[in-house]
Amino acid sequence: MNNNLVMFIGLPVAGIVLGWIIRWCYARFQLSASEQKAERLRQDAIKEAEAQKKEILLEAKDQIIRERKQQEREDRERRAEVQRYEARVSKKEELIDKRAEEFDKKELEFTDRVNAMKKREEQLHTQEEQYRKELERISGLSTQEAKDLIIKNLENDARHDAQALLNKIEQEAQLSAEKKAQEILISTIQRIATETTGDLTVTTVSLPGDEMKGRIIGREGRNIRALETLTGVDIIIDDTPEAVVISCFDPVRKEIAKQSLERLVTDGRIHPARIEEIVQKVTREIQQKIYEEGEKVLFDLGIHNMSQDGVRALGRLYFRTSYGQNVLTHSKEVAEIASLLAAEVGANKELAKRAALLHDIGKGAENDSDQNHAEVGAEMARKMGEDARVINAIAAHHNDVEATTLEAVIVQIADAISAARPGARRETVDNYVKRLENLEETAEKFPGVEKAYAIQAGRELRILVNNEKIPDGEVKELAQKIAKQIETDIRYPGRIKLTMIRETRIVEYAR
């Protein structure tokens, strides 16, 4: 029992001890093997490091040798380049030395020549003095006197010849110019024959009977007020049998009122609604007529590229008259004359024709302005995009501005021919002179006015003011009074410019 127990306990203990011993021995074996392996790895690493160290050292030595060779090669090249530069510098120094020697030689030669020339100049001057003294002795005149005499004779001869030639040229030019100008003007005028009209600011509408006047007036005057308001005219119903007078300074509105009233009289239905309907219809027809008349005159003259505003402005001239002369007909006539004149003198024919046609376009302006029709027309042409030469011709056709082109002068001439030809205008010479006299007399009636002069065909009145009676501050007021008096007393076309002149002159004599 005891033996079994000892065996039962001793055998496991012995097994455990034996297992531990075996494990310990195996661990020692493994440790020894690892240490040996680590030693081998260490030795291998040392050998490999030594080998890499040798390789790196060899490579470093090779690199140092290569760089040393490269540096030596670059040093050799630099030394060679420096040697070449030194050689070139040496050559240049030698060349400079040679040139310096040559320059010194030339300088010596030049100095010798200058000295020789000075000696020669002194000799020549001495000989010249001798010759001049001998010449003065022979002629009996000094050098300055001889020069003055020669210059004076040459000057007199030249002046005489030049004056004779100038007189001859002026005479020939004057004769030929006058003859040529007469031929051109006569030929141009003969080729123009235009009819004139006699419309005024007042027109008359015939009535079928005097009872129609009451219907035109309407109940409490509503019909005539409506017609006057819509058309902008004055309708005068007086004792004239079977007639009504329409008065208006705007020819387009006057024509609209006339045609509207004629249609109302023919229709017989006269009341405000019907009046408005007829006036609107006639207005549209007149506007279409204006455009058609503008296109017609452009087609007749062969003028193209005109803006619609320009066509309408030309068409409005169809209803405008000046001294009984239809403005559109006058403009067309001026364009034809200007075209002929431009062709005769070699100017721009198309430009002259276009400028001449548009020269009075300001008279057809729809809005009132303080400017004259030439200034208004120039502004209208500028807005229509016309050529600057055309604008200048329009603005200068009454000499308000300076004409800068030949075509502008031609437009002035053609305008004067058209206005002055027989039968063109209704105003006679007597009436024209009377109007100018009335202008001057009206201004001279005012106290302080010494003298008045009507110029520019009555478009400008220049007034001389007594400086002792009228101070500077009252000149403007006096001008306004004279202008208002002229507007009240005198009938005239367009606008009249008043120029007041007041100056102080003091004359004294020193004895």
Coordinates of C-alpha atoms in Angstrom, one line a residue:
M1 CA 0.0 0.0 0.0
N2 CA 2.7 2.3 0.9
N3 CA 4.8 1.2 -2.0
N4 CA 2.0 1.9 -4.3
L5 CA 1.4 5.3 -2.8
V6 CA 5.1 6.2 -3.1
M7 CA 5.1 5.0 -6.7
F8 CA 1.9 6.9 -7.4
I9 CA 3.3 10.1 -6.0
G10 CA 7.0 9.6 -7.0
L11 CA 6.4 8.7 -10.7
P12 CA 4.6 12.0 -11.5
V13 CA 7.2 14.0 -9.6
A14 CA 10.0 12.2 -11.4
G15 CA 8.2 12.9 -14.7
I16 CA 7.8 16.5 -13.9
V17 CA 11.5 16.8 -12.9
L18 CA 12.6 14.9 -16.0
G19 CA 10.4 17.1 -18.2
W20 CA 11.8 20.3 -16.7
I21 CA 15.3 19.1 -17.2
I22 CA 14.6 18.2 -20.8
R23 CA 12.9 21.6 -21.3
W24 CA 15.9 23.4 -19.7
C25 CA 18.3 21.5 -21.8
Y26 CA 16.3 22.3 -25.0
A27 CA 16.2 26.0 -24.0
R28 CA 19.9 26.1 -23.4
F29 CA 20.4 24.5 -26.8
Q30 CA 18.1 27.0 -28.5
L31 CA 19.8 29.9 -26.7
S32 CA 23.2 28.6 -27.8
A33 CA 22.1 28.3 -31.4
S34 CA 20.6 31.8 -31.4
E35 CA 23.7 33.3 -29.9
Q36 CA 25.8 31.5 -32.6
K37 CA 23.4 32.7 -35.3
A38 CA 23.5 36.3 -33.9
E39 CA 27.3 36.1 -33.9
R40 CA 27.4 34.9 -37.4
L41 CA 25.0 37.7 -38.5
R42 CA 27.1 40.2 -36.6
Q43 CA 30.3 39.0 -38.4
D44 CA 28.5 39.1 -41.7
A45 CA 27.3 42.6 -41.1
I46 CA 30.8 43.7 -40.1
K47 CA 32.2 42.2 -43.3
E48 CA 29.5 43.8 -45.4
A49 CA 30.0 47.2 -43.8
E50 CA 33.7 46.9 -44.4
A51 CA 33.0 46.1 -48.0
Q52 CA 30.6 49.0 -48.4
K53 CA 33.1 51.3 -46.7
K54 CA 35.8 50.3 -49.1
E55 CA 33.4 50.8 -52.1
I56 CA 32.4 54.2 -50.8
L57 CA 35.9 55.2 -50.3
L58 CA 36.9 54.0 -53.8
E59 CA 33.9 55.9 -55.3
A60 CA 34.9 59.0 -53.3
K61 CA 38.4 58.8 -54.5
D62 CA 37.2 58.4 -58.1
Q63 CA 34.9 61.4 -57.8
I64 CA 37.7 63.5 -56.3
I65 CA 40.0 62.4 -59.1
R66 CA 37.3 63.3 -61.7
E67 CA 36.6 66.7 -60.2
R68 CA 40.3 67.4 -59.9
K69 CA 40.7 66.6 -63.6
Q70 CA 37.7 68.7 -64.5
Q71 CA 39.1 71.6 -62.5
E72 CA 42.5 71.2 -64.1
R73 CA 40.8 71.2 -67.5
E74 CA 38.8 74.3 -66.7
D75 CA 41.9 76.0 -65.3
R76 CA 43.8 75.2 -68.6
E77 CA 40.9 76.6 -70.6
R78 CA 40.8 79.8 -68.5
R79 CA 44.5 80.2 -68.8
A80 CA 44.2 79.8 -72.6
E81 CA 41.4 82.3 -72.7
V82 CA 43.4 84.8 -70.6
Q83 CA 46.3 84.3 -72.9
R84 CA 44.2 85.0 -76.0
Y85 CA 42.8 88.2 -74.3
E86 CA 46.3 89.3 -73.4
A87 CA 47.4 88.7 -77.0
R88 CA 44.4 90.7 -78.4
V89 CA 45.1 93.5 -75.9
S90 CA 48.7 93.6 -76.9
K91 CA 47.8 93.8 -80.6
K92 CA 45.3 96.7 -79.8
E93 CA 47.9 98.5 -77.8
E94 CA 50.4 98.2 -80.7
L95 CA 47.7 99.4 -83.1
I96 CA 46.8 102.3 -80.9
D97 CA 50.5 103.2 -80.6
K98 CA 50.8 103.2 -84.4
R99 CA 47.6 105.3 -84.8
A100 CA 48.9 107.8 -82.2
E101 CA 52.1 108.1 -84.1
E102 CA 50.1 108.7 -87.4
F103 CA 47.8 111.2 -85.7
D104 CA 50.9 113.1 -84.4
K105 CA 52.3 113.2 -87.9
K106 CA 48.9 114.3 -89.4
E107 CA 48.6 117.0 -86.7
L108 CA 52.0 118.3 -87.6
E109 CA 51.0 118.3 -91.3
F110 CA 47.7 120.0 -90.5
T111 CA 49.5 122.7 -88.5
D112 CA 51.8 123.3 -91.3
R113 CA 48.9 123.6 -93.8
V114 CA 47.0 126.0 -91.5
N115 CA 50.1 128.2 -91.2
A116 CA 50.6 128.1 -95.0
M117 CA 46.9 129.0 -95.5
K118 CA 47.1 131.9 -93.1
K119 CA 50.1 133.2 -95.0
R120 CA 48.2 132.8 -98.3
E121 CA 45.1 134.5 -96.9
E122 CA 47.2 137.4 -95.7
Q123 CA 48.7 137.7 -99.1
L124 CA 45.3 137.5 -100.8
H125 CA 43.9 140.1 -98.4
T126 CA 46.8 142.4 -99.2
Q127 CA 46.2 142.0 -102.9
E128 CA 42.5 142.5 -102.5
E129 CA 43.1 145.8 -100.7
Q130 CA 45.4 146.9 -103.4
Y131 CA 42.8 146.0 -106.1
R132 CA 40.0 147.7 -104.2
K133 CA 41.9 150.9 -103.7
E134 CA 42.9 150.9 -107.4
L135 CA 39.2 150.3 -108.4
E136 CA 38.0 153.1 -106.1
R137 CA 40.6 155.4 -107.5
I138 CA 39.5 154.6 -111.1
S139 CA 35.7 154.7 -110.5
G140 CA 35.7 157.5 -108.0
L141 CA 33.3 155.6 -105.7
S142 CA 33.8 153.8 -102.4
T143 CA 33.0 150.1 -102.0
Q144 CA 29.8 150.7 -100.0
E145 CA 28.7 153.4 -102.5
A146 CA 29.2 151.0 -105.4
K147 CA 27.2 148.3 -103.6
D148 CA 24.3 150.6 -102.7
L149 CA 24.2 151.9 -106.3
I150 CA 24.1 148.4 -107.8
I151 CA 21.5 147.2 -105.3
K152 CA 19.3 150.2 -105.9
N153 CA 19.5 149.8 -109.7
L154 CA 18.6 146.1 -109.4
E155 CA 15.8 146.9 -107.0
N156 CA 14.3 149.6 -109.2
D157 CA 14.5 147.4 -112.3
A158 CA 12.9 144.4 -110.4
R159 CA 10.2 146.5 -108.9
H160 CA 9.3 148.1 -112.3
D161 CA 9.3 144.7 -114.1
A162 CA 7.2 143.1 -111.3
Q163 CA 4.7 146.0 -111.2
A164 CA 4.3 145.9 -115.0
L165 CA 3.8 142.1 -115.0
L166 CA 1.4 142.3 -112.1
N167 CA -0.7 145.0 -113.8
K168 CA -0.8 143.0 -116.9
I169 CA -1.8 139.8 -115.1
E170 CA -4.5 141.7 -113.1
Q171 CA -6.0 143.3 -116.2
E172 CA -6.0 140.0 -118.1
A173 CA -7.4 138.1 -115.1
Q174 CA -10.1 140.8 -114.5
L175 CA -11.2 140.8 -118.1
S176 CA -11.3 137.0 -118.4
A177 CA -12.9 136.5 -115.0
E178 CA -15.6 139.0 -115.6
K179 CA -16.3 137.6 -119.0
K180 CA -16.3 134.0 -117.8
A181 CA -18.5 134.9 -114.7
Q182 CA -21.0 136.6 -117.0
E183 CA -21.1 133.7 -119.3
I184 CA -21.6 131.2 -116.5
L185 CA -24.3 133.2 -114.8
I186 CA -26.2 134.0 -118.0
S187 CA -26.0 130.3 -119.1
T188 CA -27.2 129.2 -115.7
I189 CA -30.1 131.7 -115.5
Q190 CA -31.2 130.9 -119.0
R191 CA -31.5 127.2 -118.2
I192 CA -33.8 127.9 -115.2
A193 CA -37.4 128.9 -115.6
T194 CA -39.5 128.1 -112.5
E195 CA -43.0 129.2 -111.7
T196 CA -43.8 131.1 -108.5
T197 CA -46.8 131.0 -106.2
G198 CA -48.5 133.8 -104.3
D199 CA -49.7 132.2 -101.1
L200 CA -50.0 134.5 -98.1
T201 CA -50.6 134.1 -94.4
V202 CA -54.3 134.5 -95.0
T203 CA -56.6 132.3 -97.1
T204 CA -60.3 132.4 -97.8
V205 CA -62.8 129.5 -97.9
S206 CA -65.9 130.0 -100.0
L207 CA -69.3 129.2 -98.5
P208 CA -72.5 128.1 -100.3
G209 CA -74.5 130.7 -98.4
D210 CA -74.3 133.1 -95.4
E211 CA -76.4 130.7 -93.3
M212 CA -73.4 128.4 -93.3
K213 CA -71.5 130.9 -91.1
G214 CA -73.9 130.3 -88.2
R215 CA -73.4 126.5 -88.5
I216 CA -69.6 127.0 -88.5
I217 CA -69.9 129.1 -85.4
G218 CA -72.2 126.6 -83.7
R219 CA -74.1 126.9 -80.5
E220 CA -72.4 129.4 -78.2
G221 CA -69.4 129.2 -80.6
R222 CA -68.5 125.6 -79.8
N223 CA -67.9 124.6 -83.4
I224 CA -65.5 127.4 -84.3
R225 CA -63.7 127.1 -80.9
A226 CA -63.2 123.4 -81.6
L227 CA -61.9 124.0 -85.1
E228 CA -59.5 126.8 -83.9
T229 CA -58.3 124.6 -81.0
L230 CA -57.6 121.5 -83.2
T231 CA -55.9 123.4 -86.0
G232 CA -54.2 126.3 -84.2
V233 CA -55.5 129.0 -86.6
D234 CA -57.7 132.1 -86.3
I235 CA -61.0 131.8 -88.2
I236 CA -62.4 135.3 -89.0
I237 CA -66.1 135.4 -89.8
D238 CA -66.9 139.0 -90.8
D239 CA -69.3 140.8 -93.2
T240 CA -67.7 139.3 -96.3
P241 CA -70.5 137.6 -98.1
E242 CA -70.2 133.8 -98.5
A243 CA -66.6 133.6 -97.3
V244 CA -64.6 132.8 -94.2
V245 CA -61.0 134.0 -93.6
I246 CA -58.4 131.7 -92.1
S247 CA -55.3 133.4 -90.6
C248 CA -52.2 131.6 -89.4
F249 CA -48.4 132.1 -89.8
D250 CA -47.9 128.3 -89.9
P251 CA -48.7 127.3 -93.5
V252 CA -49.2 123.6 -92.7
R253 CA -51.8 124.4 -90.0
K254 CA -53.4 126.9 -92.3
E255 CA -53.7 124.3 -95.1
I256 CA -55.1 121.7 -92.6
A257 CA -57.7 124.2 -91.4
K258 CA -58.6 125.2 -95.0
Q259 CA -59.2 121.6 -96.2
S260 CA -61.0 120.6 -93.0
L261 CA -63.4 123.5 -93.3
E262 CA -64.0 122.9 -97.0
R263 CA -64.9 119.2 -96.3
L264 CA -67.1 120.2 -93.3
V265 CA -69.0 122.7 -95.5
T266 CA -69.4 120.1 -98.3
D267 CA -70.5 117.4 -95.9
G268 CA -72.9 119.7 -94.0
R269 CA -72.5 117.9 -90.7
I270 CA -70.7 120.3 -88.4
H271 CA -70.3 119.5 -84.8
P272 CA -67.2 119.0 -82.5
A273 CA -66.9 115.2 -82.9
R274 CA -67.2 115.5 -86.7
I275 CA -64.7 118.4 -86.7
E276 CA -62.2 116.4 -84.7
E277 CA -62.6 113.4 -87.1
I278 CA -62.1 115.5 -90.2
V279 CA -59.2 117.4 -88.8
Q280 CA -57.4 114.2 -87.9
K281 CA -58.0 112.7 -91.3
V282 CA -56.8 115.8 -93.1
T283 CA -53.8 116.0 -90.8
R284 CA -52.8 112.5 -91.8
E285 CA -53.3 113.3 -95.5
I286 CA -51.2 116.5 -95.2
Q287 CA -48.4 114.6 -93.4
Q288 CA -48.4 112.1 -96.3
K289 CA -48.5 114.9 -98.8
I290 CA -45.5 116.5 -97.0
Y291 CA -43.5 113.2 -97.3
E292 CA -44.5 112.7 -100.9
E293 CA -43.4 116.3 -101.9
G294 CA -40.1 115.8 -100.2
E295 CA -39.5 112.5 -102.0
K296 CA -40.6 114.0 -105.3
V297 CA -38.1 116.9 -105.2
L298 CA -35.3 114.4 -104.2
F299 CA -36.2 112.2 -107.1
D300 CA -36.3 115.1 -109.6
L301 CA -32.9 116.3 -108.5
G302 CA -31.4 112.8 -108.2
I303 CA -30.4 113.1 -104.6
H304 CA -30.2 109.9 -102.5
N305 CA -29.5 108.8 -98.9
M306 CA -31.7 111.4 -97.3
S307 CA -33.0 110.6 -93.8
Q308 CA -36.8 110.5 -93.2
D309 CA -36.5 113.6 -91.0
G310 CA -34.8 115.4 -93.9
V311 CA -37.5 114.3 -96.4
R312 CA -40.3 115.6 -94.1
A313 CA -38.5 118.9 -93.5
L314 CA -38.2 119.4 -97.2
G315 CA -41.9 118.5 -97.7
R316 CA -42.9 121.1 -95.2
L317 CA -41.3 123.7 -97.4
Y318 CA -44.0 122.9 -100.0
F319 CA -46.5 124.9 -97.8
R320 CA -44.1 127.7 -97.0
T321 CA -43.7 130.9 -99.0
S322 CA -41.3 133.8 -98.8
Y323 CA -42.3 137.1 -100.5
G324 CA -44.8 135.1 -102.6
Q325 CA -42.1 132.6 -103.7
N326 CA -42.7 128.9 -102.8
V327 CA -39.7 127.9 -100.6
L328 CA -39.6 124.3 -101.8
T329 CA -39.7 125.5 -105.4
H330 CA -37.0 128.1 -104.6
S331 CA -34.8 125.4 -102.9
K332 CA -35.1 123.1 -105.9
E333 CA -34.3 126.1 -108.2
V334 CA -31.3 127.0 -106.1
A335 CA -30.1 123.3 -106.2
E336 CA -30.3 123.3 -110.0
I337 CA -28.5 126.6 -110.3
A338 CA -25.8 125.5 -107.8
S339 CA -25.3 122.2 -109.7
L340 CA -24.8 124.1 -113.0
L341 CA -22.4 126.6 -111.4
A342 CA -20.4 123.9 -109.7
A343 CA -20.1 122.0 -113.0
E344 CA -18.9 125.2 -114.7
V345 CA -16.2 126.1 -112.1
G346 CA -15.1 122.5 -111.4
A347 CA -16.5 122.2 -107.8
N348 CA -18.2 119.2 -106.3
K349 CA -21.5 119.1 -108.2
E350 CA -23.4 116.7 -105.9
L351 CA -22.3 118.4 -102.7
A352 CA -23.3 121.8 -104.0
K353 CA -26.7 120.5 -105.2
R354 CA -27.4 118.8 -101.8
A355 CA -26.3 121.9 -99.8
A356 CA -28.4 124.2 -102.0
L357 CA -31.5 122.0 -101.6
L358 CA -31.2 122.0 -97.8
H359 CA -30.1 125.7 -97.4
D360 CA -33.6 126.9 -96.4
I361 CA -34.6 123.7 -94.5
G362 CA -34.7 125.7 -91.3
K363 CA -37.8 127.5 -92.6
G364 CA -39.7 124.2 -92.3
A365 CA -38.8 123.6 -88.6
E366 CA -41.8 122.5 -86.6
N367 CA -40.7 124.2 -83.4
D368 CA -40.2 127.9 -82.8
S369 CA -36.7 129.1 -82.1
D370 CA -34.9 132.4 -81.4
Q371 CA -32.3 131.5 -84.0
N372 CA -32.6 132.5 -87.7
H373 CA -33.5 129.9 -90.3
A374 CA -29.9 129.4 -91.4
E375 CA -28.8 128.5 -87.8
V376 CA -31.9 126.3 -87.3
G377 CA -31.2 124.6 -90.7
A378 CA -27.6 123.9 -89.9
E379 CA -28.6 122.3 -86.6
M380 CA -31.2 120.2 -88.3
A381 CA -28.7 119.1 -90.9
R382 CA -26.2 118.2 -88.1
K383 CA -28.8 116.0 -86.4
M384 CA -29.6 114.3 -89.8
G385 CA -26.0 113.4 -90.1
E386 CA -25.2 115.5 -93.1
D387 CA -21.6 116.3 -94.2
A388 CA -19.8 119.1 -92.4
R389 CA -19.4 121.0 -95.7
V390 CA -23.2 120.8 -96.3
I391 CA -23.7 122.1 -92.7
N392 CA -21.3 125.0 -93.3
A393 CA -23.0 125.9 -96.6
I394 CA -26.4 126.1 -94.9
A395 CA -25.2 128.2 -92.0
A396 CA -23.2 130.5 -94.3
H397 CA -25.7 131.2 -97.0
H398 CA -26.7 134.5 -95.4
N399 CA -23.1 135.3 -94.2
D400 CA -24.0 134.5 -90.6
V401 CA -20.8 132.4 -90.5
E402 CA -17.8 132.3 -92.7
A403 CA -18.0 130.1 -95.8
T404 CA -15.2 127.5 -95.7
T405 CA -15.7 125.8 -99.0
L406 CA -16.2 126.7 -102.7
E407 CA -19.5 124.9 -102.6
A408 CA -20.8 127.2 -99.8
V409 CA -20.0 130.3 -101.9
I410 CA -21.8 128.7 -104.9
V411 CA -24.9 128.2 -102.7
Q412 CA -24.8 131.9 -101.7
I413 CA -24.6 132.9 -105.4
A414 CA -27.4 130.5 -106.5
D415 CA -29.7 131.6 -103.6
A416 CA -29.2 135.3 -104.7
I417 CA -29.9 134.4 -108.4
S418 CA -33.1 132.5 -107.5
A419 CA -34.4 135.3 -105.3
A420 CA -33.4 138.2 -107.6
R421 CA -34.5 136.8 -111.0
P422 CA -37.6 138.6 -112.6
G423 CA -40.9 137.3 -111.3
A424 CA -39.4 135.2 -108.5
R425 CA -40.7 137.3 -105.6
R426 CA -43.7 139.4 -105.1
E427 CA -42.0 142.3 -103.2
T428 CA -41.1 145.2 -105.5
V429 CA -38.0 147.3 -105.1
D430 CA -40.1 150.2 -103.8
N431 CA -41.6 148.0 -101.1
Y432 CA -38.2 146.7 -100.2
V433 CA -36.7 150.1 -99.9
K434 CA -39.8 151.3 -97.9
R435 CA -39.4 148.5 -95.5
L436 CA -35.8 149.3 -94.8
E437 CA -36.6 153.0 -94.4
N438 CA -39.4 152.1 -91.9
L439 CA -37.0 150.0 -89.9
E440 CA -34.5 152.9 -89.7
E441 CA -37.2 155.5 -88.9
T442 CA -38.7 153.3 -86.1
A443 CA -35.4 153.0 -84.4
E444 CA -34.5 156.7 -84.8
K445 CA -37.7 157.8 -83.1
F446 CA -36.4 156.7 -79.7
P447 CA -34.5 159.4 -77.7
G448 CA -30.8 158.7 -77.5
V449 CA -30.5 157.0 -80.9
E450 CA -28.3 159.0 -83.2
K451 CA -28.5 156.9 -86.3
A452 CA -29.8 153.5 -87.5
Y453 CA -28.7 151.5 -90.5
A454 CA -30.6 148.5 -92.0
I455 CA -28.1 146.0 -93.5
Q456 CA -28.2 142.4 -94.6
A457 CA -31.3 143.0 -96.8
G458 CA -33.2 144.1 -93.7
R459 CA -32.2 141.2 -91.5
E460 CA -30.0 143.3 -89.3
L461 CA -30.4 146.8 -87.8
R462 CA -27.3 148.5 -86.4
I463 CA -28.1 151.4 -84.1
L464 CA -25.7 154.1 -82.9
V465 CA -26.5 155.3 -79.4
N466 CA -25.5 158.6 -77.9
N467 CA -23.1 157.7 -75.0
E468 CA -23.9 161.0 -73.1
K469 CA -27.7 160.4 -73.1
I470 CA -27.9 156.6 -72.7
P471 CA -25.7 154.9 -70.0
D472 CA -24.5 151.3 -70.4
G473 CA -27.1 149.9 -68.1
E474 CA -30.0 151.2 -70.2
V475 CA -28.7 150.1 -73.7
K476 CA -30.3 146.6 -73.3
E477 CA -33.6 148.0 -72.2
L478 CA -33.6 150.4 -75.2
A479 CA -32.9 147.5 -77.6
Q480 CA -35.8 145.6 -76.2
K481 CA -38.1 148.6 -76.6
I482 CA -37.0 149.1 -80.2
A483 CA -37.5 145.4 -81.0
K484 CA -41.0 145.4 -79.5
Q485 CA -41.9 148.5 -81.5
I486 CA -40.6 146.9 -84.7
E487 CA -42.7 143.8 -84.0
T488 CA -45.8 145.9 -83.6
D489 CA -45.4 148.4 -86.5
I490 CA -43.7 146.5 -89.3
R491 CA -44.5 143.3 -91.2
Y492 CA -41.3 141.4 -92.2
P493 CA -40.2 137.8 -92.9
G494 CA -38.0 135.8 -90.6
R495 CA -36.1 137.6 -87.8
I496 CA -34.3 140.9 -87.5
K497 CA -31.1 141.2 -85.5
L498 CA -30.6 144.5 -83.5
T499 CA -27.0 145.5 -82.8
M500 CA -26.6 148.4 -80.4
I501 CA -23.3 150.4 -80.7
R502 CA -22.4 152.8 -77.8
E503 CA -18.8 154.1 -77.6
T504 CA -17.0 157.0 -76.0
R505 CA -14.5 158.9 -78.2
I506 CA -12.2 161.6 -76.7
V507 CA -10.1 163.7 -79.0
E508 CA -7.4 166.0 -77.6
Y509 CA -4.5 167.9 -79.3
A510 CA -1.0 168.5 -77.9
R511 CA 0.2 172.0 -78.8

